[in-house]
mmCIF file of C-alpha atoms in Angstrom:
data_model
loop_
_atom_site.group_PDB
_atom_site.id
_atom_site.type_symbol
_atom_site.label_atom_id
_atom_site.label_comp_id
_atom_site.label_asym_id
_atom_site.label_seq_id
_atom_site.Cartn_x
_atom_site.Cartn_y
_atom_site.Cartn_z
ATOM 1 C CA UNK J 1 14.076 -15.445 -30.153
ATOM 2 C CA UNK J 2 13.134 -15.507 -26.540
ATOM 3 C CA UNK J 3 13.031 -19.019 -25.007
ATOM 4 C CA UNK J 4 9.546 -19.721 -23.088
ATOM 5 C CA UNK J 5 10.243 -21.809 -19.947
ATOM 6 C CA UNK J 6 7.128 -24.174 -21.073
ATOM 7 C CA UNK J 7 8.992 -25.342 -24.534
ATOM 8 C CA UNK J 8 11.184 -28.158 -23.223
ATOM 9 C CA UNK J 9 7.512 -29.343 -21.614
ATOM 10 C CA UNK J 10 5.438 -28.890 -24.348
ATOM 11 C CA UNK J 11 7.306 -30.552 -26.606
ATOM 12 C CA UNK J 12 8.233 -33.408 -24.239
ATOM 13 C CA UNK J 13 4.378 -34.212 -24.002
ATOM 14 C CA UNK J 14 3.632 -33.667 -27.469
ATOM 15 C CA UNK J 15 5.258 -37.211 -27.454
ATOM 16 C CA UNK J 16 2.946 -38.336 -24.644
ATOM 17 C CA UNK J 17 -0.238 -37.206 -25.479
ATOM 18 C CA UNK J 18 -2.655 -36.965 -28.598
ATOM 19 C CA UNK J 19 -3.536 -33.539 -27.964
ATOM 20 C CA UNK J 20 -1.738 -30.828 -26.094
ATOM 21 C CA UNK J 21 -3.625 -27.359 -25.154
ATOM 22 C CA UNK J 22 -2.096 -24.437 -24.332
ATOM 23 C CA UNK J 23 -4.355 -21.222 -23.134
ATOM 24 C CA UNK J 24 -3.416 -17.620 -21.639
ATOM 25 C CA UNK J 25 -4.433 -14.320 -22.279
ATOM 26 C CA UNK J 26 -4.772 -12.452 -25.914
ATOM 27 C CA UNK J 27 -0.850 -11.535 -26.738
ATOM 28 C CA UNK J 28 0.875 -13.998 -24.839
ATOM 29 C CA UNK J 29 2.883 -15.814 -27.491
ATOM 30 C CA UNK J 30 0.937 -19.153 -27.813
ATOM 31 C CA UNK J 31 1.022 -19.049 -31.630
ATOM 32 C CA UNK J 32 4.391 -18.293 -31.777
ATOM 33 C CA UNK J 33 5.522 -20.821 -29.277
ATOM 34 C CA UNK J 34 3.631 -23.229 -31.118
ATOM 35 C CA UNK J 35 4.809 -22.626 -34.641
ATOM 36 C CA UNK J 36 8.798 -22.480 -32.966
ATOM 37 C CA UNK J 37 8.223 -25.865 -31.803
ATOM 38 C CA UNK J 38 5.782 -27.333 -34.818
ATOM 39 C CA UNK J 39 6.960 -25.503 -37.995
ATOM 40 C CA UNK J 40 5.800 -28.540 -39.734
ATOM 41 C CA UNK J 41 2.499 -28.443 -38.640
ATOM 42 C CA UNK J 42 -0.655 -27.048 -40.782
ATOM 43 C CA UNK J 43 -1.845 -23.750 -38.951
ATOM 44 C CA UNK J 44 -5.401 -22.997 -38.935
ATOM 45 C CA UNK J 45 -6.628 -20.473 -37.181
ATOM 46 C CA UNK J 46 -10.761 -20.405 -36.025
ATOM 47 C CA UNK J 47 -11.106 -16.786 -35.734
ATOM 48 C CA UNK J 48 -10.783 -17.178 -39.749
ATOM 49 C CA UNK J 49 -14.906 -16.679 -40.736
ATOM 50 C CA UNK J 50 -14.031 -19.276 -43.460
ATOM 51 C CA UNK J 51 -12.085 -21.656 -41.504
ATOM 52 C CA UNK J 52 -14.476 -21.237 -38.804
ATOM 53 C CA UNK J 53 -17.476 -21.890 -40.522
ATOM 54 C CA UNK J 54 -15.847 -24.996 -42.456
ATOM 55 C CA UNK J 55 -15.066 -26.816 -38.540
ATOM 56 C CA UNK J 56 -19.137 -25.433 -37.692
ATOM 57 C CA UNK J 57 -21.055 -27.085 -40.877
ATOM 58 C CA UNK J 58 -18.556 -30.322 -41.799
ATOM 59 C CA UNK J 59 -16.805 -30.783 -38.811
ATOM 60 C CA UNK J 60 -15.892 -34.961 -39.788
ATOM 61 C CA UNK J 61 -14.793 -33.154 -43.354
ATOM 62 C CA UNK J 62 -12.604 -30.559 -41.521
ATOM 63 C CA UNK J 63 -10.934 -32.712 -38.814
ATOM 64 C CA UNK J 64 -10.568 -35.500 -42.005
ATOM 65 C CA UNK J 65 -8.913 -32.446 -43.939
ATOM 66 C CA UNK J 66 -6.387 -31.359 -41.272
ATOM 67 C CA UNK J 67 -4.816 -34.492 -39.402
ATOM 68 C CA UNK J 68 -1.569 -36.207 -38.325
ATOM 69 C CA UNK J 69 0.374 -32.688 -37.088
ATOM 70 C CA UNK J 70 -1.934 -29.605 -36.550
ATOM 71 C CA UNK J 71 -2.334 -26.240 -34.873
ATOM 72 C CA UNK J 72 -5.267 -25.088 -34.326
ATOM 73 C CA UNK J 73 -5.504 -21.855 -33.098
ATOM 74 C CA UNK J 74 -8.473 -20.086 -30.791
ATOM 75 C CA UNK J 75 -10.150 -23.336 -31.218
ATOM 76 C CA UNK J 76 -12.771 -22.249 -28.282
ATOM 77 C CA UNK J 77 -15.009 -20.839 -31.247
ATOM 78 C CA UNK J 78 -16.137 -24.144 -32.620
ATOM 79 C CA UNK J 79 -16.969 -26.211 -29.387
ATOM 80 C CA UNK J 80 -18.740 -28.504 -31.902
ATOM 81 C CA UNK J 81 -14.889 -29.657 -32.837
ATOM 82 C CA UNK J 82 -14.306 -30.986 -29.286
ATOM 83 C CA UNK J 83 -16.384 -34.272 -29.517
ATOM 84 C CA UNK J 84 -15.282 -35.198 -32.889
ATOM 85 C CA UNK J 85 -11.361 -34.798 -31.511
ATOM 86 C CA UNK J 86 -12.387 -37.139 -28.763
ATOM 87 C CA UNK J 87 -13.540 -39.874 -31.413
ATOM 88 C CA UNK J 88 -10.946 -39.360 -34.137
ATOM 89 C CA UNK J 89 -7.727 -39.099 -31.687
ATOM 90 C CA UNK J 90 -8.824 -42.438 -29.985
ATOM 91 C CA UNK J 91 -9.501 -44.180 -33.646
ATOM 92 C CA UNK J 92 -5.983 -42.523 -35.057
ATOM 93 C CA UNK J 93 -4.296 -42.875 -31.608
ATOM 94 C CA UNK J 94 -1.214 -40.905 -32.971
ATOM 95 C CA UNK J 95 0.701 -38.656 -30.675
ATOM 96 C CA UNK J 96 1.063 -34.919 -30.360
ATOM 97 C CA UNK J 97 -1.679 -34.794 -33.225
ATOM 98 C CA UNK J 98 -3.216 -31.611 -32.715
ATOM 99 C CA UNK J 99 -1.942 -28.881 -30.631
ATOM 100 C CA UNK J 100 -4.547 -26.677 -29.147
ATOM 101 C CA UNK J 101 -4.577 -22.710 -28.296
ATOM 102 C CA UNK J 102 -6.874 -20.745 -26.996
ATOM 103 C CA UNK J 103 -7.707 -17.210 -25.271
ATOM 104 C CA UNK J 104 -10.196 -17.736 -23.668
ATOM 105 C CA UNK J 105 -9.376 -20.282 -20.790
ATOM 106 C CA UNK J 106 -13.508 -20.455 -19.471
ATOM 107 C CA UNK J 107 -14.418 -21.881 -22.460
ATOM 108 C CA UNK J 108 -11.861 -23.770 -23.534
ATOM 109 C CA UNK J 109 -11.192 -25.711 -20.354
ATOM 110 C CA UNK J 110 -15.266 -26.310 -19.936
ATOM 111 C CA UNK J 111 -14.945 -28.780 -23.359
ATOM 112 C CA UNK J 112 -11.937 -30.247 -22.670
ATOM 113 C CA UNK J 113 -13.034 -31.365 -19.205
ATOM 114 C CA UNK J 114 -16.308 -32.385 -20.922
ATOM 115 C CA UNK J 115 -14.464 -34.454 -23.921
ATOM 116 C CA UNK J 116 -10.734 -34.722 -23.328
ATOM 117 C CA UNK J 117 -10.197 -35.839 -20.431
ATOM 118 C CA UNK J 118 -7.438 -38.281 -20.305
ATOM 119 C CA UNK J 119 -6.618 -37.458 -23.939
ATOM 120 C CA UNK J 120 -4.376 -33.464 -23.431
ATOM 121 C CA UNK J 121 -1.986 -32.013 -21.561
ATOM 122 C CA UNK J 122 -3.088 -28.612 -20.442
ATOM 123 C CA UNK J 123 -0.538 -25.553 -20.356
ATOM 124 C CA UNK J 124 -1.217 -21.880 -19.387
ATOM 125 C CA UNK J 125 0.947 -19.514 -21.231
ATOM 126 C CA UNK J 126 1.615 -15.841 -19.491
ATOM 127 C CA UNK J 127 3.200 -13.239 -20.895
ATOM 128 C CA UNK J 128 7.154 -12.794 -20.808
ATOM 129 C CA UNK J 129 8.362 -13.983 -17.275
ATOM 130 C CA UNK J 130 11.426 -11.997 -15.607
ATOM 131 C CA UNK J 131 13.695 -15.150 -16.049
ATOM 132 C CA UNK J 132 12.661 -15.243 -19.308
ATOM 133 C CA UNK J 133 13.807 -12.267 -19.827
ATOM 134 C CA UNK J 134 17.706 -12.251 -18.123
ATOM 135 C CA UNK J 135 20.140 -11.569 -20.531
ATOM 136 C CA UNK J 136 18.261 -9.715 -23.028
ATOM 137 C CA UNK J 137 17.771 -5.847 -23.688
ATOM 138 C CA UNK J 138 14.097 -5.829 -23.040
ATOM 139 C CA UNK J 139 14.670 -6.569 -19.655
ATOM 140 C CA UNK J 140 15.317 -2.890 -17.569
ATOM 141 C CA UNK J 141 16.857 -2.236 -14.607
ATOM 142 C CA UNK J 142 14.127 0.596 -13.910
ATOM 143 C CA UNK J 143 11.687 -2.107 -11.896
ATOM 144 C CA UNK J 144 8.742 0.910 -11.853
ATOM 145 C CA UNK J 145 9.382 1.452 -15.333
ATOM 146 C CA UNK J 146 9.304 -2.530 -16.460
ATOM 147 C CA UNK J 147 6.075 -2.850 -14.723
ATOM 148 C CA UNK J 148 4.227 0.480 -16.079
ATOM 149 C CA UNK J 149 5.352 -0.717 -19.447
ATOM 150 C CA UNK J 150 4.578 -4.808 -18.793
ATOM 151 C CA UNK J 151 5.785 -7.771 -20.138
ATOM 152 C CA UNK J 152 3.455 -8.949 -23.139
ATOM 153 C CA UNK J 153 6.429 -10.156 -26.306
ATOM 154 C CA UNK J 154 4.536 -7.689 -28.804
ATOM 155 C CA UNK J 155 4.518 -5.026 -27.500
ATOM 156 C CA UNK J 156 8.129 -5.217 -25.781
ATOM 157 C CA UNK J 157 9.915 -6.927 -29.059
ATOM 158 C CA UNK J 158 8.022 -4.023 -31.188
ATOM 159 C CA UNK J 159 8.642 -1.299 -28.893
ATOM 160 C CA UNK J 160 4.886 -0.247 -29.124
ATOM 161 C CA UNK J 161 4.093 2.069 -26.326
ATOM 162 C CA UNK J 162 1.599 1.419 -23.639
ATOM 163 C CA UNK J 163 -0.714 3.839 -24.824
ATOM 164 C CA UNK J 164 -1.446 2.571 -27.741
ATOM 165 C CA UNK J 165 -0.869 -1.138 -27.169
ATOM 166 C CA UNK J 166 -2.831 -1.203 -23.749
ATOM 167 C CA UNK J 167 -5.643 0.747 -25.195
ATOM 168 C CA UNK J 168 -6.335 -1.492 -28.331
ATOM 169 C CA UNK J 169 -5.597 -4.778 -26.233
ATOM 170 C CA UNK J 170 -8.482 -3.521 -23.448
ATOM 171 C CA UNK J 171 -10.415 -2.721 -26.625
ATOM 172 C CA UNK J 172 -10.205 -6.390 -28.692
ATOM 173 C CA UNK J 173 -10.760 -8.441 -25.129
ATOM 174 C CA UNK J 174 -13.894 -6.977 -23.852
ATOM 175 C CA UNK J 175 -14.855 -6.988 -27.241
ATOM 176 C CA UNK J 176 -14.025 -10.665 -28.572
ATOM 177 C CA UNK J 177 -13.400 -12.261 -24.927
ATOM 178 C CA UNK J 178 -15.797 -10.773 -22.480
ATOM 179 C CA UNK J 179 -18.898 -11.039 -24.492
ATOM 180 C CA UNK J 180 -18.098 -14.895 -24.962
ATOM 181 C CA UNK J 181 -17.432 -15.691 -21.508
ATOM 182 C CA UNK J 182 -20.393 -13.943 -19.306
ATOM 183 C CA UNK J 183 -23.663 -11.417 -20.862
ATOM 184 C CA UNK J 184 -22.525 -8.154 -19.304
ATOM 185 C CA UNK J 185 -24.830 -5.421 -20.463
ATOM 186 C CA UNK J 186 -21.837 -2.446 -19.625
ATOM 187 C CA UNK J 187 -19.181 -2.864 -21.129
ATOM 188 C CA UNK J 188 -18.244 0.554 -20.629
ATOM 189 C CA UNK J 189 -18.753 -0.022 -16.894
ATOM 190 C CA UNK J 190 -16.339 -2.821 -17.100
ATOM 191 C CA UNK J 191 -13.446 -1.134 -18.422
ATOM 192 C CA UNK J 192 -13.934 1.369 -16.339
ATOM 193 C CA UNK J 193 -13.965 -1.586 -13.389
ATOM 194 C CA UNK J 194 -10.550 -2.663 -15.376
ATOM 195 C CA UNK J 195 -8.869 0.490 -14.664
ATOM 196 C CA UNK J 196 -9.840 0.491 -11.332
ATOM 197 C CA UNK J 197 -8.048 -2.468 -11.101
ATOM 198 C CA UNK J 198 -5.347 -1.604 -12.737
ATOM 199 C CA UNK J 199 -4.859 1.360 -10.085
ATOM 200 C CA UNK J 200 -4.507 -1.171 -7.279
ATOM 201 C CA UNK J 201 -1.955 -3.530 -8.201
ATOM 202 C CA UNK J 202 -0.649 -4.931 -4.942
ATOM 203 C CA UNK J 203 -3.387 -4.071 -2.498
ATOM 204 C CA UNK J 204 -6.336 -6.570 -1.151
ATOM 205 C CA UNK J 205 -9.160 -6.922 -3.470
ATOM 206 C CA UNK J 206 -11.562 -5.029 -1.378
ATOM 207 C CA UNK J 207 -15.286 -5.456 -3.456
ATOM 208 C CA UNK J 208 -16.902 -3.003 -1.173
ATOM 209 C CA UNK J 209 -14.364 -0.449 -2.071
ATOM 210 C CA UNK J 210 -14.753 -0.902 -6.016
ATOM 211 C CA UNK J 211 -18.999 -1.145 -5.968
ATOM 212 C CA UNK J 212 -19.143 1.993 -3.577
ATOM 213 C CA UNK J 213 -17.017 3.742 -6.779
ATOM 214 C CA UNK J 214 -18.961 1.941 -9.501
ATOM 215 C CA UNK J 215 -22.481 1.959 -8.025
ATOM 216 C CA UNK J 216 -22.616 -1.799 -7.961
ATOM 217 C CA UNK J 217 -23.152 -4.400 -5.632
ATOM 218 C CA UNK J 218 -20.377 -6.955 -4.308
ATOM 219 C CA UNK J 219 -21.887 -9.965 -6.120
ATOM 220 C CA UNK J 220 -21.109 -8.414 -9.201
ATOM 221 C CA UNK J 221 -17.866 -7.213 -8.885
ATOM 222 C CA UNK J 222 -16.917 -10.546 -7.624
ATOM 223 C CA UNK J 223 -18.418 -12.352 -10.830
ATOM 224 C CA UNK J 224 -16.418 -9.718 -12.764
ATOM 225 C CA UNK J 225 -13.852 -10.940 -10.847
ATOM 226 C CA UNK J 226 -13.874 -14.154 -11.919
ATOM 227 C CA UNK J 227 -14.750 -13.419 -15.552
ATOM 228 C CA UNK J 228 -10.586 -11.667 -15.178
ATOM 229 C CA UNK J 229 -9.373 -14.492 -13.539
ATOM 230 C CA UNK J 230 -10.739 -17.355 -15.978
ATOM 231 C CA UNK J 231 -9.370 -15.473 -19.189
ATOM 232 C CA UNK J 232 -6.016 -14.989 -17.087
ATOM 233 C CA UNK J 233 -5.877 -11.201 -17.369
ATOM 234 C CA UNK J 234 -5.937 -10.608 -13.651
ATOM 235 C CA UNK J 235 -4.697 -12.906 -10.481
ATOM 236 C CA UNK J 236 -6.349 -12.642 -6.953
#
C-alpha cells in the first residue's frame, strides 16, 4: 500500500479534534486513506439512496445510530447533517468522532464554515504525489509519459488506461459534481471547455483565448473556472 504524506497528520488530529474532513477530487483515495487509518470505524457512505435518505428524514435517529468512531463518506449530500454534528459533537465532546469526506470541496467547505467552525480539521487530498510515489513501480522514468497517463491510485494501481479511465471520470464529475456546484445549462459545452484545458497544461490561463474558441464571454469562462478550482480538478 502506498503511504499518503497526510496519514501521520490525519491521524495525529483525529486525537485533537471531534471531527476531521478530508476533501479532493472524485478518485483521489480519501476512502481508502480513511479506512487504512480507521478500520474500526462504521463506513457509511451518502451517495447510498438508502443511507442518504435515512441522514435527510431522521437525521437525530441517524447521527444517534452511527456515533463514537465513524466515516462518513460524500457527506456534502445531506447538508441537513451539518447542524446536528455541531450539537451532538459539543454534547458527546469525544475526539476524532466522525471523520468526514467529500468530493465536492464548494459544498462541503460552505457548511463546515457555517457549523464547524472550531470543531474539524480540514485536509485536501490530491491524487498520488511524485514523492509518494519514489520507490515504487508505478512511478516511470518517462516524465511525458507519467503525465499523459496521471497520477490518480485507481487507475495507476489497476493499470486502467487513460482512455477509458479519463473518459468515464470526465463523465461521473460533470454529471454528479458539476450539476451540484453551479446550474450550467451545457454540459456538453463544458467538457468541451475541459479539454480545452486539458490542451494547455502549463501556459497562462488566457479567457479571451478559450471564449473566442467556445463562443462565450470571459465572465463565464472565469466562473467555469472557478467551478474547476473549488472541486480541485484544475489549479490556476
Amino acid at each position: 500500500m502506498i503511504a499518503r504524506t497526510i496519514a501521520h497528520k490525519v491521524n495525529e488530529l483525529l486525537g485533537k479534534y471531534p471531527i476531521v474532513s478530508i476533501t479532493g477530487p472524485r478518485q483521489s483515495g480519501k476512502t481508502t486513506l480513511t479506512k487504512l487509518l480507521r478500520p474500526d470505524y462504521q463506513y457509511v457512505s451518502l451517495e447510498n439512496p438508502s443511507d442518504r435518505l435515512f441522514a435527510q428524514q431522521d437525521p437525530v435517529g441517524f447521527l444517534e445510530t452511527y456515533q463514537n468512531g465513524v466515516i462518513l463518506d460524500e457527506v456534502q449530500y445531506v447538508p441537513e447533517l451539518f447542524s446536528y454534528l455541531q450539537v451532538y459533537t459539543d454534547a458527546r465532546q469525544r475526539l476524532g468522532e466522525y471523520i468526514l469526506t467529500g468530493s465536492q470541496n464548494f459544498l462541503l467547505m460552505e457548511k463546515i464554515t457555517q457549523s464547524l467552525a472550531g470543531r474539524v480539521a480540514i485536509f485536501n487530498l490530491l491524487p498520488f504525489a511524485v514523492e509518494e510515489l519514489q520507490g515504487t513501480a508505478y512511478l516511470s522514468d518517462d516524465w511525458e509519459s507519467q503525465l499523459i497517463q496521471g497520477f490518480y491510485p485507481r487507475k495507476l494501481v489497476n493499470g486502467i488506461s487513460s482512455e477509458d479511465f479519463y473518459d468515464s471520470y470526465l463523465q461521473t464529475y460533470i454529471e454528479r459534481d458539476v450539476r451540484q456546484v453551479k446550474n450550467i445549462m451545457n454540459l456538453d459545452l463544458f467538457q468541451r471547455f475541459i479539454r480545452l484545458l486539458a490542451g494547455r497544461i502549463g501556459q497562462l490561463f488566457n479567457q479571451n483565448s478559450l471564449g473566442v474558441e467556445l463562443g462565450l464571454d470571459n465572465k463565464t469562462i472565469n466562473a467555469w473556472m472557478s467551478v474547476l478550482e473549488t472541486s480541485l480538478v484544475a489549479i490556476s
